[in-house]
């Protein structure tokens, strides 16, 4: 039976690929998509999500979520500043890793009347069977829902989070973007009591997607595969310039790796159950502190230290075929 999931996104180039993968693979039953601010403001992440839905001729419901973080930037802008993940082409034009709006036809704007946290509460309170939540943006929606109704956790089978980093960071010297954007929300979700699998930058950078993989998607020739190939090529250019991976001309495609894990758990490597806490202030704000000691208390997160690029590419390409 396909696994029922709710996807929480800040669409975003890699979020778009995660939506496409979840919609296209028969092992997944995508019951709803919630949006959150993150890569772009909420109006853009929501509109981008709707444009991807149209591209796929899909009809999953979309719930618009939080436009700001729980605490961050409410009173004062925090330090340290985030890094700028852009690149430049030969003409000196900026290539953004996430466009404000995708170069796709405007959507009809059709979203559900409930906002995302209310949807979580409503759905999970009444769910007949537990559901998996795949959260690939800042964790604000889920944290708000858990604050409103902590008992919804009983109907969560697993929370799969793209976020965090052990040896690798991107937003600051210490933190990955999704966690840095709303560290208080992340800390709350990590301690909600559900099974949590964390797919950090260490996993997504080692399960890289190559230019050859983008070419394979392009060769499929469907509107969705061509769009995904274009997003991946853009990401490769930015990675080569701003965040080079060990393998040249490749990129991390963070968010779809969470979906791939639900299809084939072996796409993640070196997964260890550890105590993970989020730093909430100072230079390390948003850092995921992973306890690696043999004896430790409060093991709350299955943390993936690596990923398998071949398995990941196979899952991705087969989906578009
Ligand atoms: O750090 C990578 C994450 O931040 C991805 O989920 C990307 O889409 C952004 O949200
Ligand atoms: Ca994302």
CSV table of N, CA, C and O in Angstrom, one decimal, residues 1-3 21-29 263 319:
chain,number,residue,atom,x,y,z
A,1,UNK,N,0.8,-1.2,0.0
A,1,UNK,CA,0.0,0.0,0.0
A,1,UNK,C,0.9,1.3,0.0
A,1,UNK,O,1.9,1.3,0.7
A,2,UNK,N,0.6,2.2,-0.8
A,2,UNK,CA,1.4,3.5,-0.9
A,2,UNK,C,1.4,4.1,0.5
A,2,UNK,O,0.4,4.1,1.2
A,3,UNK,N,2.5,4.7,0.8
A,3,UNK,CA,2.7,5.4,2.1
A,3,UNK,C,2.1,6.8,2.0
A,3,UNK,O,2.4,7.6,1.1
A,21,UNK,N,8.7,14.2,-7.4
A,21,UNK,CA,9.0,12.9,-7.0
A,21,UNK,C,7.9,12.2,-6.2
A,21,UNK,O,7.5,11.1,-6.5
A,22,UNK,N,7.3,12.9,-5.3
A,22,UNK,CA,6.3,12.4,-4.4
A,22,UNK,C,5.0,12.1,-5.3
A,22,UNK,O,4.3,11.1,-5.1
A,23,UNK,N,4.7,13.0,-6.2
A,23,UNK,CA,3.5,12.8,-7.0
A,23,UNK,C,3.7,11.7,-8.0
A,23,UNK,O,2.7,11.0,-8.3
A,24,UNK,N,4.9,11.5,-8.5
A,24,UNK,CA,5.1,10.6,-9.6
A,24,UNK,C,5.4,9.2,-9.2
A,24,UNK,O,5.1,8.2,-10.0
A,25,UNK,N,5.8,8.9,-8.0
A,25,UNK,CA,6.2,7.6,-7.6
A,25,UNK,C,4.9,6.8,-7.0
A,25,UNK,O,4.3,7.4,-6.1
A,26,UNK,N,4.7,5.6,-7.4
A,26,UNK,CA,3.5,4.9,-6.9
A,26,UNK,C,3.6,4.5,-5.5
A,26,UNK,O,2.6,4.2,-4.8
A,27,UNK,N,4.8,4.5,-4.9
A,27,UNK,CA,5.0,4.1,-3.5
A,27,UNK,C,4.4,5.1,-2.5
A,27,UNK,O,4.3,4.9,-1.3
A,28,UNK,N,4.2,6.3,-3.1
A,28,UNK,CA,3.8,7.5,-2.2
A,28,UNK,C,2.4,7.9,-2.5
A,28,UNK,O,2.0,8.1,-3.7
A,29,UNK,N,1.6,8.2,-1.5
A,29,UNK,CA,0.3,8.8,-1.6
A,29,UNK,C,0.4,10.2,-1.1
A,29,UNK,O,0.4,10.4,0.2
A,263,UNK,N,11.1,5.6,-0.3
A,263,UNK,CA,10.9,4.5,-1.3
A,263,UNK,C,12.0,3.5,-1.1
A,263,UNK,O,11.7,2.3,-1.3
A,319,UNK,N,11.2,7.8,-11.7
A,319,UNK,CA,10.0,8.5,-11.4
A,319,UNK,C,9.5,9.2,-12.7
A,319,UNK,O,8.3,9.2,-13.0
